[in-house]
PDB file of N, CA and C in Angstrom:
ATOM      1  N   MET Z   1      70.447   3.859  98.872  1.00 68.00           N
ATOM      2  CA  MET Z   1      69.162   3.199  99.308  1.00 68.00           C
ATOM      3  C   MET Z   1      68.516   2.281  99.820  1.00 68.00           C
ATOM      4  N   SER Z   2      67.730   1.745 100.464  1.00 87.00           N
ATOM      5  CA  SER Z   2      66.926   0.983 101.140  1.00 87.00           C
ATOM      6  C   SER Z   2      66.276  -0.016 100.011  1.00 87.00           C
ATOM      7  N   VAL Z   3      66.479  -1.260  99.875  1.00 95.00           N
ATOM      8  CA  VAL Z   3      65.818  -2.010  99.240  1.00 95.00           C
ATOM      9  C   VAL Z   3      64.394  -2.367 100.037  1.00 95.00           C
ATOM     10  N   VAL Z   4      63.373  -2.159  98.727  1.00 95.00           N
ATOM     11  CA  VAL Z   4      62.057  -2.015  98.920  1.00 95.00           C
ATOM     12  C   VAL Z   4      61.188  -3.197  98.554  1.00 95.00           C
ATOM     13  N   SER Z   5      60.587  -3.754  99.722  1.00 96.00           N
ATOM     14  CA  SER Z   5      60.034  -4.939  99.575  1.00 96.00           C
ATOM     15  C   SER Z   5      58.097  -4.912  98.503  1.00 96.00           C
ATOM     16  N   VAL Z   6      58.428  -6.289  97.460  1.00 97.00           N
ATOM     17  CA  VAL Z   6      57.416  -5.717  96.370  1.00 97.00           C
ATOM     18  C   VAL Z   6      56.386  -6.706  96.573  1.00 97.00           C
ATOM     19  N   ASN Z   7      55.311  -6.871  96.027  1.00 97.00           N
ATOM     20  CA  ASN Z   7      54.104  -7.418  95.995  1.00 97.00           C
ATOM     21  C   ASN Z   7      53.419  -7.423  94.977  1.00 97.00           C
ATOM     22  N   SER Z   8      52.706  -8.260  94.900  1.00 95.00           N
ATOM     23  CA  SER Z   8      51.365  -8.180  94.199  1.00 95.00           C
ATOM     24  C   SER Z   8      50.662  -6.657  94.110  1.00 95.00           C
ATOM     25  N   ASN Z   9      50.191  -5.866  95.434  1.00 96.00           N
ATOM     26  CA  ASN Z   9      49.422  -4.834  95.713  1.00 96.00           C
ATOM     27  C   ASN Z   9      50.778  -3.936  95.501  1.00 96.00           C
ATOM     28  N   ASN Z  10      52.098  -3.533  94.954  1.00 97.00           N
ATOM     29  CA  ASN Z  10      52.604  -2.242  94.847  1.00 97.00           C
ATOM     30  C   ASN Z  10      53.392  -2.674  94.093  1.00 97.00           C
ATOM     31  N   PHE Z  11      53.697  -3.696  92.821  1.00 97.00           N
ATOM     32  CA  PHE Z  11      54.978  -3.862  92.417  1.00 97.00           C
ATOM     33  C   PHE Z  11      54.660  -2.986  90.920  1.00 97.00           C
ATOM     34  N   SER Z  12      52.638  -2.579  90.301  1.00 96.00           N
ATOM     35  CA  SER Z  12      52.810  -1.860  89.621  1.00 96.00           C
ATOM     36  C   SER Z  12      53.787  -0.009  90.696  1.00 96.00           C
ATOM     37  N   LEU Z  13      53.559   0.179  91.051  1.00 97.00           N
ATOM     38  CA  LEU Z  13      53.653   1.473  91.457  1.00 97.00           C
ATOM     39  C   LEU Z  13      55.135   1.130  91.417  1.00 97.00           C
ATOM     40  N   GLU Z  14      55.477   0.892  92.714  1.00 97.00           N
ATOM     41  CA  GLU Z  14      56.521   0.825  92.915  1.00 97.00           C
ATOM     42  C   GLU Z  14      58.021   0.092  91.557  1.00 97.00           C
ATOM     43  N   VAL Z  15      57.786  -0.764  91.090  1.00 97.00           N
ATOM     44  CA  VAL Z  15      58.658  -1.163  89.874  1.00 97.00           C
ATOM     45  C   VAL Z  15      58.373  -0.486  88.061  1.00 97.00           C
ATOM     46  N   LEU Z  16      56.776  -0.877  87.951  1.00 97.00           N
ATOM     47  CA  LEU Z  16      56.657  -0.318  86.562  1.00 97.00           C
ATOM     48  C   LEU Z  16      56.844   1.202  86.033  1.00 97.00           C
ATOM     49  N   GLN Z  17      55.965   1.769  87.265  1.00 97.00           N
ATOM     50  CA  GLN Z  17      55.680   3.073  87.611  1.00 97.00           C
ATOM     51  C   GLN Z  17      56.918   3.923  87.721  1.00 97.00           C
ATOM     52  N   SER Z  18      58.228   3.376  88.418  1.00 96.00           N
ATOM     53  CA  SER Z  18      59.563   4.020  88.717  1.00 96.00           C
ATOM     54  C   SER Z  18      60.285   4.676  87.778  1.00 96.00           C
ATOM     55  N   ASP Z  19      60.922   6.493  87.837  1.00 95.00           N
ATOM     56  CA  ASP Z  19      61.179   6.902  86.930  1.00 95.00           C
ATOM     57  C   ASP Z  19      62.553   6.554  86.970  1.00 95.00           C
ATOM     58  N   LYS Z  20      62.791   5.708  87.838  1.00 95.00           N
ATOM     59  CA  LYS Z  20      64.400   5.295  88.231  1.00 95.00           C
ATOM     60  C   LYS Z  20      64.757   3.549  87.161  1.00 95.00           C
ATOM     61  N   PRO Z  21      66.282   3.536  86.730  1.00 96.00           N
ATOM     62  CA  PRO Z  21      65.414   1.826  86.274  1.00 96.00           C
ATOM     63  C   PRO Z  21      65.472   1.078  88.124  1.00 96.00           C
ATOM     64  N   VAL Z  22      64.731   0.014  87.758  1.00 97.00           N
ATOM     65  CA  VAL Z  22      64.801  -0.785  89.519  1.00 97.00           C
ATOM     66  C   VAL Z  22      65.029  -2.530  88.645  1.00 97.00           C
ATOM     67  N   LEU Z  23      66.236  -2.847  89.809  1.00 97.00           N
ATOM     68  CA  LEU Z  23      66.513  -4.407  90.388  1.00 97.00           C
ATOM     69  C   LEU Z  23      65.601  -4.925  90.956  1.00 97.00           C
ATOM     70  N   VAL Z  24      65.131  -6.010  90.645  1.00 98.00           N
ATOM     71  CA  VAL Z  24      64.020  -6.455  91.206  1.00 98.00           C
ATOM     72  C   VAL Z  24      65.061  -8.408  91.865  1.00 98.00           C
ATOM     73  N   ASP Z  25      64.810  -8.360  92.215  1.00 98.00           N
ATOM     74  CA  ASP Z  25      65.573 -10.189  93.014  1.00 98.00           C
ATOM     75  C   ASP Z  25      64.214 -10.433  93.514  1.00 98.00           C
ATOM     76  N   PHE Z  26      64.157 -11.613  92.499  1.00 98.00           N
ATOM     77  CA  PHE Z  26      62.852 -12.471  92.840  1.00 98.00           C
ATOM     78  C   PHE Z  26      63.522 -13.430  93.407  1.00 98.00           C
ATOM     79  N   PHE Z  27      63.367 -14.292  94.759  1.00 98.00           N
ATOM     80  CA  PHE Z  27      63.241 -15.250  95.685  1.00 98.00           C
ATOM     81  C   PHE Z  27      62.332 -15.725  96.388  1.00 98.00           C
ATOM     82  N   ALA Z  28      63.332 -16.164  97.709  1.00 97.00           N
ATOM     83  CA  ALA Z  28      62.029 -17.757  98.517  1.00 97.00           C
ATOM     84  C   ALA Z  28      63.064 -17.474  99.540  1.00 97.00           C
ATOM     85  N   THR Z  29      62.570 -17.523 100.885  1.00 96.00           N
ATOM     86  CA  THR Z  29      63.269 -17.383 102.395  1.00 96.00           C
ATOM     87  C   THR Z  29      63.660 -18.581 102.485  1.00 96.00           C
ATOM     88  N   TRP Z  30      63.520 -19.920 102.036  1.00 97.00           N
ATOM     89  CA  TRP Z  30      63.868 -21.367 102.066  1.00 97.00           C
ATOM     90  C   TRP Z  30      65.273 -21.356 100.845  1.00 97.00           C
ATOM     91  N   CYS Z  31      65.362 -21.000 100.047  1.00 97.00           N
ATOM     92  CA  CYS Z  31      66.284 -21.274  98.790  1.00 97.00           C
ATOM     93  C   CYS Z  31      67.851 -20.653  99.795  1.00 97.00           C
ATOM     94  N   GLY Z  32      69.281 -21.354  98.966  1.00 97.00           N
ATOM     95  CA  GLY Z  32      69.895 -21.556  99.859  1.00 97.00           C
ATOM     96  C   GLY Z  32      71.086 -20.341  98.909  1.00 97.00           C
ATOM     97  N   PRO Z  33      71.140 -19.991  97.564  1.00 97.00           N
ATOM     98  CA  PRO Z  33      71.518 -19.238  96.576  1.00 97.00           C
ATOM     99  C   PRO Z  33      70.669 -18.164  96.365  1.00 97.00           C
ATOM    100  N   CYS Z  34      69.535 -17.609  97.015  1.00 97.00           N
ATOM    101  CA  CYS Z  34      68.423 -16.334  97.387  1.00 97.00           C
ATOM    102  C   CYS Z  34      69.455 -15.841  98.912  1.00 97.00           C
ATOM    103  N   LYS Z  35      69.875 -16.755  99.599  1.00 97.00           N
ATOM    104  CA  LYS Z  35      70.249 -16.213 101.261  1.00 97.00           C
ATOM    105  C   LYS Z  35      71.747 -15.220 100.752  1.00 97.00           C
ATOM    106  N   MET Z  36      72.174 -16.480  99.813  1.00 97.00           N
ATOM    107  CA  MET Z  36      73.762 -16.189  99.604  1.00 97.00           C
ATOM    108  C   MET Z  36      73.816 -14.724  98.561  1.00 97.00           C
ATOM    109  N   LEU Z  37      73.047 -14.613  97.855  1.00 97.00           N
ATOM    110  CA  LEU Z  37      73.046 -13.434  97.089  1.00 97.00           C
ATOM    111  C   LEU Z  37      72.440 -11.836  97.823  1.00 97.00           C
ATOM    112  N   SER Z  38      71.839 -12.049  99.030  1.00 96.00           N
ATOM    113  CA  SER Z  38      70.875 -10.765  99.780  1.00 96.00           C
ATOM    114  C   SER Z  38      71.808  -9.804  99.982  1.00 96.00           C
ATOM    115  N   PRO Z  39      73.128 -10.394 100.565  1.00 96.00           N
ATOM    116  CA  PRO Z  39      73.908  -9.567 101.002  1.00 96.00           C
ATOM    117  C   PRO Z  39      74.000  -8.890  99.776  1.00 96.00           C
ATOM    118  N   ILE Z  40      74.232  -8.849  98.693  1.00 96.00           N
ATOM    119  CA  ILE Z  40      75.137  -8.327  97.307  1.00 96.00           C
ATOM    120  C   ILE Z  40      74.058  -7.447  97.380  1.00 96.00           C
ATOM    121  N   VAL Z  41      73.491  -8.295  97.090  1.00 96.00           N
ATOM    122  CA  VAL Z  41      71.641  -6.633  96.931  1.00 96.00           C
ATOM    123  C   VAL Z  41      71.282  -5.781  97.545  1.00 96.00           C
ATOM    124  N   ASP Z  42      71.947  -6.031  98.839  1.00 96.00           N
ATOM    125  CA  ASP Z  42      71.799  -4.488  99.870  1.00 96.00           C
ATOM    126  C   ASP Z  42      72.861  -3.831  99.660  1.00 96.00           C
ATOM    127  N   GLU Z  43      74.424  -4.399  99.044  1.00 95.00           N
ATOM    128  CA  GLU Z  43      75.192  -3.714  98.688  1.00 95.00           C
ATOM    129  C   GLU Z  43      74.991  -2.117  97.433  1.00 95.00           C
ATOM    130  N   LEU Z  44      74.696  -3.482  96.275  1.00 94.00           N
ATOM    131  CA  LEU Z  44      74.116  -2.442  95.814  1.00 94.00           C
ATOM    132  C   LEU Z  44      72.882  -1.568  96.029  1.00 94.00           C
ATOM    133  N   ALA Z  45      72.103  -1.816  96.955  1.00 94.00           N
ATOM    134  CA  ALA Z  45      71.137  -0.726  96.929  1.00 94.00           C
ATOM    135  C   ALA Z  45      71.691   0.766  97.900  1.00 94.00           C
ATOM    136  N   GLY Z  46      72.803   0.289  98.557  1.00 94.00           N
ATOM    137  CA  GLY Z  46      73.596   1.268  99.030  1.00 94.00           C
ATOM    138  C   GLY Z  46      74.421   2.394  98.067  1.00 94.00           C
ATOM    139  N   GLU Z  47      75.284   1.164  97.688  1.00 94.00           N
ATOM    140  CA  GLU Z  47      75.995   1.729  96.770  1.00 94.00           C
ATOM    141  C   GLU Z  47      75.474   2.378  95.455  1.00 94.00           C
ATOM    142  N   HIS Z  48      74.312   2.164  94.330  1.00 94.00           N
ATOM    143  CA  HIS Z  48      74.107   3.283  93.532  1.00 94.00           C
ATOM    144  C   HIS Z  48      72.714   3.694  93.631  1.00 94.00           C
ATOM    145  N   PRO Z  49      72.544   4.754  93.905  1.00 93.00           N
ATOM    146  CA  PRO Z  49      71.363   5.479  94.008  1.00 93.00           C
ATOM    147  C   PRO Z  49      70.677   6.055  93.167  1.00 93.00           C
ATOM    148  N   GLU Z  50      71.208   5.755  91.930  1.00 94.00           N
ATOM    149  CA  GLU Z  50      71.113   5.937  90.872  1.00 94.00           C
ATOM    150  C   GLU Z  50      69.838   4.565  89.833  1.00 94.00           C
ATOM    151  N   ILE Z  51      69.652   3.630  90.599  1.00 95.00           N
ATOM    152  CA  ILE Z  51      68.951   2.916  90.559  1.00 95.00           C
ATOM    153  C   ILE Z  51      67.706   2.273  92.035  1.00 95.00           C
ATOM    154  N   LYS Z  52      66.861   1.729  91.862  1.00 96.00           N
ATOM    155  CA  LYS Z  52      65.568   1.565  92.679  1.00 96.00           C
ATOM    156  C   LYS Z  52      66.067   0.088  93.158  1.00 96.00           C
ATOM    157  N   VAL Z  53      66.302  -1.327  94.354  1.00 97.00           N
ATOM    158  CA  VAL Z  53      66.310  -2.022  93.877  1.00 97.00           C
ATOM    159  C   VAL Z  53      65.024  -2.345  95.075  1.00 97.00           C
ATOM    160  N   CYS Z  54      64.504  -3.622  94.361  1.00 98.00           N
ATOM    161  CA  CYS Z  54      63.699  -4.454  95.035  1.00 98.00           C
ATOM    162  C   CYS Z  54      63.400  -5.876  95.386  1.00 98.00           C
ATOM    163  N   LYS Z  55      63.243  -6.963  96.506  1.00 98.00           N
ATOM    164  CA  LYS Z  55      62.556  -7.937  96.816  1.00 98.00           C
ATOM    165  C   LYS Z  55      61.722  -8.361  96.828  1.00 98.00           C
ATOM    166  N   LEU Z  56      61.514  -9.174  95.807  1.00 98.00           N
ATOM    167  CA  LEU Z  56      60.142 -10.003  95.317  1.00 98.00           C
ATOM    168  C   LEU Z  56      60.173 -11.703  96.207  1.00 98.00           C
ATOM    169  N   ASP Z  57      59.492 -12.215  97.194  1.00 98.00           N
ATOM    170  CA  ASP Z  57      59.227 -13.001  97.874  1.00 98.00           C
ATOM    171  C   ASP Z  57      58.205 -14.196  96.800  1.00 98.00           C
ATOM    172  N   VAL Z  58      58.536 -14.758  95.654  1.00 97.00           N
ATOM    173  CA  VAL Z  58      58.200 -15.333  94.855  1.00 97.00           C
ATOM    174  C   VAL Z  58      56.837 -16.372  95.338  1.00 97.00           C
ATOM    175  N   ASP Z  59      57.260 -16.946  96.884  1.00 97.00           N
ATOM    176  CA  ASP Z  59      56.224 -17.767  97.398  1.00 97.00           C
ATOM    177  C   ASP Z  59      54.859 -17.244  97.836  1.00 97.00           C
ATOM    178  N   GLN Z  60      55.221 -15.741  98.113  1.00 96.00           N
ATOM    179  CA  GLN Z  60      53.763 -14.976  98.367  1.00 96.00           C
ATOM    180  C   GLN Z  60      53.346 -13.823  97.031  1.00 96.00           C
ATOM    181  N   SER Z  61      54.157 -14.462  95.842  1.00 96.00           N
ATOM    182  CA  SER Z  61      53.220 -13.263  94.322  1.00 96.00           C
ATOM    183  C   SER Z  61      54.047 -14.656  93.317  1.00 96.00           C
ATOM    184  N   GLN Z  62      53.416 -15.694  93.614  1.00 96.00           N
ATOM    185  CA  GLN Z  62      53.443 -16.070  92.392  1.00 96.00           C
ATOM    186  C   GLN Z  62      52.594 -15.881  91.095  1.00 96.00           C
ATOM    187  N   ASP Z  63      52.013 -14.922  91.426  1.00 96.00           N
ATOM    188  CA  ASP Z  63      51.276 -14.622  89.742  1.00 96.00           C
ATOM    189  C   ASP Z  63      52.536 -13.763  89.054  1.00 96.00           C
ATOM    190  N   LEU Z  64      52.978 -12.709  89.890  1.00 97.00           N
ATOM    191  CA  LEU Z  64      54.150 -12.006  89.451  1.00 97.00           C
ATOM    192  C   LEU Z  64      55.303 -13.043  88.366  1.00 97.00           C
ATOM    193  N   ALA Z  65      55.727 -13.922  89.715  1.00 96.00           N
ATOM    194  CA  ALA Z  65      57.217 -14.772  89.629  1.00 96.00           C
ATOM    195  C   ALA Z  65      56.048 -15.933  87.637  1.00 96.00           C
ATOM    196  N   GLN Z  66      55.033 -15.583  88.141  1.00 96.00           N
ATOM    197  CA  GLN Z  66      54.935 -16.323  86.098  1.00 96.00           C
ATOM    198  C   GLN Z  66      55.190 -15.485  85.265  1.00 96.00           C
ATOM    199  N   GLN Z  67      54.397 -14.304  85.558  1.00 97.00           N
ATOM    200  CA  GLN Z  67      54.056 -13.369  84.366  1.00 97.00           C
ATOM    201  C   GLN Z  67      55.243 -12.892  83.948  1.00 97.00           C
ATOM    202  N   PHE Z  68      56.839 -12.431  84.539  1.00 96.00           N
ATOM    203  CA  PHE Z  68      57.460 -12.477  84.709  1.00 96.00           C
ATOM    204  C   PHE Z  68      58.578 -14.075  84.268  1.00 96.00           C
ATOM    205  N   GLN Z  69      58.241 -14.762  83.916  1.00 96.00           N
ATOM    206  CA  GLN Z  69      58.553 -16.280  83.678  1.00 96.00           C
ATOM    207  C   GLN Z  69      59.942 -17.054  84.491  1.00 96.00           C
ATOM    208  N   VAL Z  70      59.689 -16.616  85.669  1.00 96.00           N
ATOM    209  CA  VAL Z  70      60.415 -16.393  86.721  1.00 96.00           C
ATOM    210  C   VAL Z  70      60.447 -18.033  87.095  1.00 96.00           C
ATOM    211  N   MET Z  71      61.375 -18.850  86.235  1.00 95.00           N
ATOM    212  CA  MET Z  71      61.548 -20.245  86.877  1.00 95.00           C
ATOM    213  C   MET Z  71      62.065 -20.954  87.900  1.00 95.00           C
ATOM    214  N   SER Z  72      63.226 -20.307  87.867  1.00 96.00           N
ATOM    215  CA  SER Z  72      64.373 -20.866  89.340  1.00 96.00           C
ATOM    216  C   SER Z  72      64.474 -19.607  89.817  1.00 96.00           C
ATOM    217  N   ILE Z  73      64.845 -19.450  90.829  1.00 97.00           N
ATOM    218  CA  ILE Z  73      65.185 -18.759  91.914  1.00 97.00           C
ATOM    219  C   ILE Z  73      66.997 -18.661  92.520  1.00 97.00           C
ATOM    220  N   PRO Z  74      67.591 -18.124  92.534  1.00 98.00           N
ATOM    221  CA  PRO Z  74      67.011 -17.062  92.044  1.00 98.00           C
ATOM    222  C   PRO Z  74      67.314 -16.119  90.815  1.00 98.00           C
ATOM    223  N   THR Z  75      66.203 -14.927  90.430  1.00 98.00           N
ATOM    224  CA  THR Z  75      66.162 -14.430  89.264  1.00 98.00           C
ATOM    225  C   THR Z  75      65.939 -12.863  89.566  1.00 98.00           C
ATOM    226  N   LEU Z  76      67.174 -12.420  89.162  1.00 97.00           N
ATOM    227  CA  LEU Z  76      67.193 -11.152  89.160  1.00 97.00           C
ATOM    228  C   LEU Z  76      66.662 -10.492  87.785  1.00 97.00           C
ATOM    229  N   ILE Z  77      66.013  -9.081  87.926  1.00 97.00           N
ATOM    230  CA  ILE Z  77      65.393  -8.478  86.538  1.00 97.00           C
ATOM    231  C   ILE Z  77      65.223  -7.237  86.396  1.00 97.00           C
ATOM    232  N   VAL Z  78      65.799  -6.331  85.255  1.00 97.00           N
ATOM    233  CA  VAL Z  78      66.104  -4.808  85.837  1.00 97.00           C
ATOM    234  C   VAL Z  78      64.814  -4.402  84.336  1.00 97.00           C
ATOM    235  N   PHE Z  79      64.612  -3.801  85.272  1.00 97.00           N
ATOM    236  CA  PHE Z  79      63.066  -2.578  84.807  1.00 97.00           C
ATOM    237  C   PHE Z  79      63.198  -1.356  84.263  1.00 97.00           C
ATOM    238  N   LYS Z  80      63.710  -1.027  83.048  1.00 97.00           N
ATOM    239  CA  LYS Z  80      62.940  -0.025  82.783  1.00 97.00           C
ATOM    240  C   LYS Z  80      62.537   0.936  81.963  1.00 97.00           C
ATOM    241  N   ASN Z  81      60.966   2.258  82.591  1.00 96.00           N
ATOM    242  CA  ASN Z  81      60.294   2.295  81.832  1.00 96.00           C
ATOM    243  C   ASN Z  81      58.872   1.286  81.884  1.00 96.00           C
ATOM    244  N   GLY Z  82      58.958   0.067  82.697  1.00 95.00           N
ATOM    245  CA  GLY Z  82      57.819  -0.350  83.403  1.00 95.00           C
ATOM    246  C   GLY Z  82      58.292  -1.809  82.205  1.00 95.00           C
ATOM    247  N   GLN Z  83      59.486  -1.831  81.065  1.00 96.00           N
ATOM    248  CA  GLN Z  83      59.665  -2.835  80.342  1.00 96.00           C
ATOM    249  C   GLN Z  83      60.817  -3.887  80.883  1.00 96.00           C
ATOM    250  N   ALA Z  84      60.936  -4.874  81.509  1.00 96.00           N
ATOM    251  CA  ALA Z  84      61.687  -6.048  81.608  1.00 96.00           C
ATOM    252  C   ALA Z  84      63.082  -5.799  80.693  1.00 96.00           C
ATOM    253  N   VAL Z  85      63.965  -5.490  81.055  1.00 96.00           N
ATOM    254  CA  VAL Z  85      65.375  -4.862  80.426  1.00 96.00           C
ATOM    255  C   VAL Z  85      66.146  -6.248  80.363  1.00 96.00           C
ATOM    256  N   ASN Z  86      66.746  -6.696  81.258  1.00 95.00           N
ATOM    257  CA  ASN Z  86      67.736  -7.423  81.920  1.00 95.00           C
ATOM    258  C   ASN Z  86      67.447  -8.869  82.903  1.00 95.00           C
ATOM    259  N   LYS Z  87      67.690 -10.061  82.600  1.00 96.00           N
ATOM    260  CA  LYS Z  87      67.529 -10.863  83.266  1.00 96.00           C
ATOM    261  C   LYS Z  87      68.919 -12.660  83.626  1.00 96.00           C
ATOM    262  N   VAL Z  88      68.825 -12.271  84.555  1.00 97.00           N
ATOM    263  CA  VAL Z  88      70.088 -13.508  85.160  1.00 97.00           C
ATOM    264  C   VAL Z  88      69.378 -14.006  86.034  1.00 97.00           C
ATOM    265  N   ILE Z  89      69.498 -15.548  85.927  1.00 97.00           N
ATOM    266  CA  ILE Z  89      68.985 -16.937  86.688  1.00 97.00           C
ATOM    267  C   ILE Z  89      70.530 -17.298  87.657  1.00 97.00           C
ATOM    268  N   GLY Z  90      70.154 -17.308  89.246  1.00 97.00           N
ATOM    269  CA  GLY Z  90      71.659 -18.074  89.545  1.00 97.00           C
ATOM    270  C   GLY Z  90      72.429 -17.313  90.329  1.00 97.00           C
ATOM    271  N   LEU Z  91      72.875 -17.485  91.746  1.00 96.00           N
ATOM    272  CA  LEU Z  91      73.437 -16.688  92.716  1.00 96.00           C
ATOM    273  C   LEU Z  91      74.709 -16.186  91.493  1.00 96.00           C
ATOM    274  N   GLN Z  92      74.983 -14.419  91.328  1.00 95.00           N
ATOM    275  CA  GLN Z  92      75.818 -13.951  90.703  1.00 95.00           C
ATOM    276  C   GLN Z  92      76.701 -12.896  91.230  1.00 95.00           C
ATOM    277  N   THR Z  93      77.400 -12.838  91.024  1.00 95.00           N
ATOM    278  CA  THR Z  93      78.717 -11.807  91.539  1.00 95.00           C
ATOM    279  C   THR Z  93      78.264 -10.172  91.597  1.00 95.00           C
ATOM    280  N   LYS Z  94      78.737  -9.940  92.594  1.00 95.00           N
ATOM    281  CA  LYS Z  94      78.711  -8.375  92.588  1.00 95.00           C
ATOM    282  C   LYS Z  94      78.963  -7.293  91.556  1.00 95.00           C
ATOM    283  N   ALA Z  95      80.360  -7.940  90.534  1.00 95.00           N
ATOM    284  CA  ALA Z  95      80.328  -7.768  89.394  1.00 95.00           C
ATOM    285  C   ALA Z  95      79.301  -7.617  88.393  1.00 95.00           C
ATOM    286  N   VAL Z  96      78.816  -9.004  88.231  1.00 95.00           N
ATOM    287  CA  VAL Z  96      77.825  -9.158  87.723  1.00 95.00           C
ATOM    288  C   VAL Z  96      76.841  -8.131  87.123  1.00 95.00           C
ATOM    289  N   LEU Z  97      76.321  -8.510  88.796  1.00 95.00           N
ATOM    290  CA  LEU Z  97      75.007  -7.351  88.997  1.00 95.00           C
ATOM    291  C   LEU Z  97      75.360  -5.993  88.709  1.00 95.00           C
ATOM    292  N   GLU Z  98      76.219  -5.228  88.746  1.00 93.00           N
ATOM    293  CA  GLU Z  98      76.863  -3.880  88.102  1.00 93.00           C
ATOM    294  C   GLU Z  98      77.014  -4.040  86.881  1.00 93.00           C
ATOM    295  N   GLN Z  99      77.239  -4.647  86.397  1.00 93.00           N
ATOM    296  CA  GLN Z  99      77.144  -4.823  84.563  1.00 93.00           C
ATOM    297  C   GLN Z  99      75.765  -4.800  83.856  1.00 93.00           C
ATOM    298  N   LEU Z 100      74.568  -5.415  85.288  1.00 92.00           N
ATOM    299  CA  LEU Z 100      73.630  -6.215  84.577  1.00 92.00           C
ATOM    300  C   LEU Z 100      72.645  -4.371  85.062  1.00 92.00           C
ATOM    301  N   ILE Z 101      73.334  -3.267  85.656  1.00 90.00           N
ATOM    302  CA  ILE Z 101      72.081  -2.401  86.177  1.00 90.00           C
ATOM    303  C   ILE Z 101      73.101  -1.219  84.942  1.00 90.00           C
ATOM    304  N   LYS Z 102      73.923  -1.699  84.159  1.00 84.00           N
ATOM    305  CA  LYS Z 102      73.914  -0.186  83.462  1.00 84.00           C
ATOM    306  C   LYS Z 102      73.812  -0.399  82.319  1.00 84.00           C
TER     307      LYS Z 102
END
């Protein structure tokens, strides 16, 4: 499955109303660790069809970053049934992310 770009307009539909667990990567285009994490997130999307993977540019959707208390990037949050259930901050290994989505 491919990565879905989300923003303030489609976040509710794509993330909160999803029938699958959703991993959201809160990032910024200028963030070095975010760029390093991006291929790992892309790999997860391809290898785990049981989850939806989304990316959200915090500069484009500051309201959502604030709503979910994203103070540092990258931040990854797992949503299940419209609720944030897991959160990690900073560059993570693929193994850590796979544990996060279980």
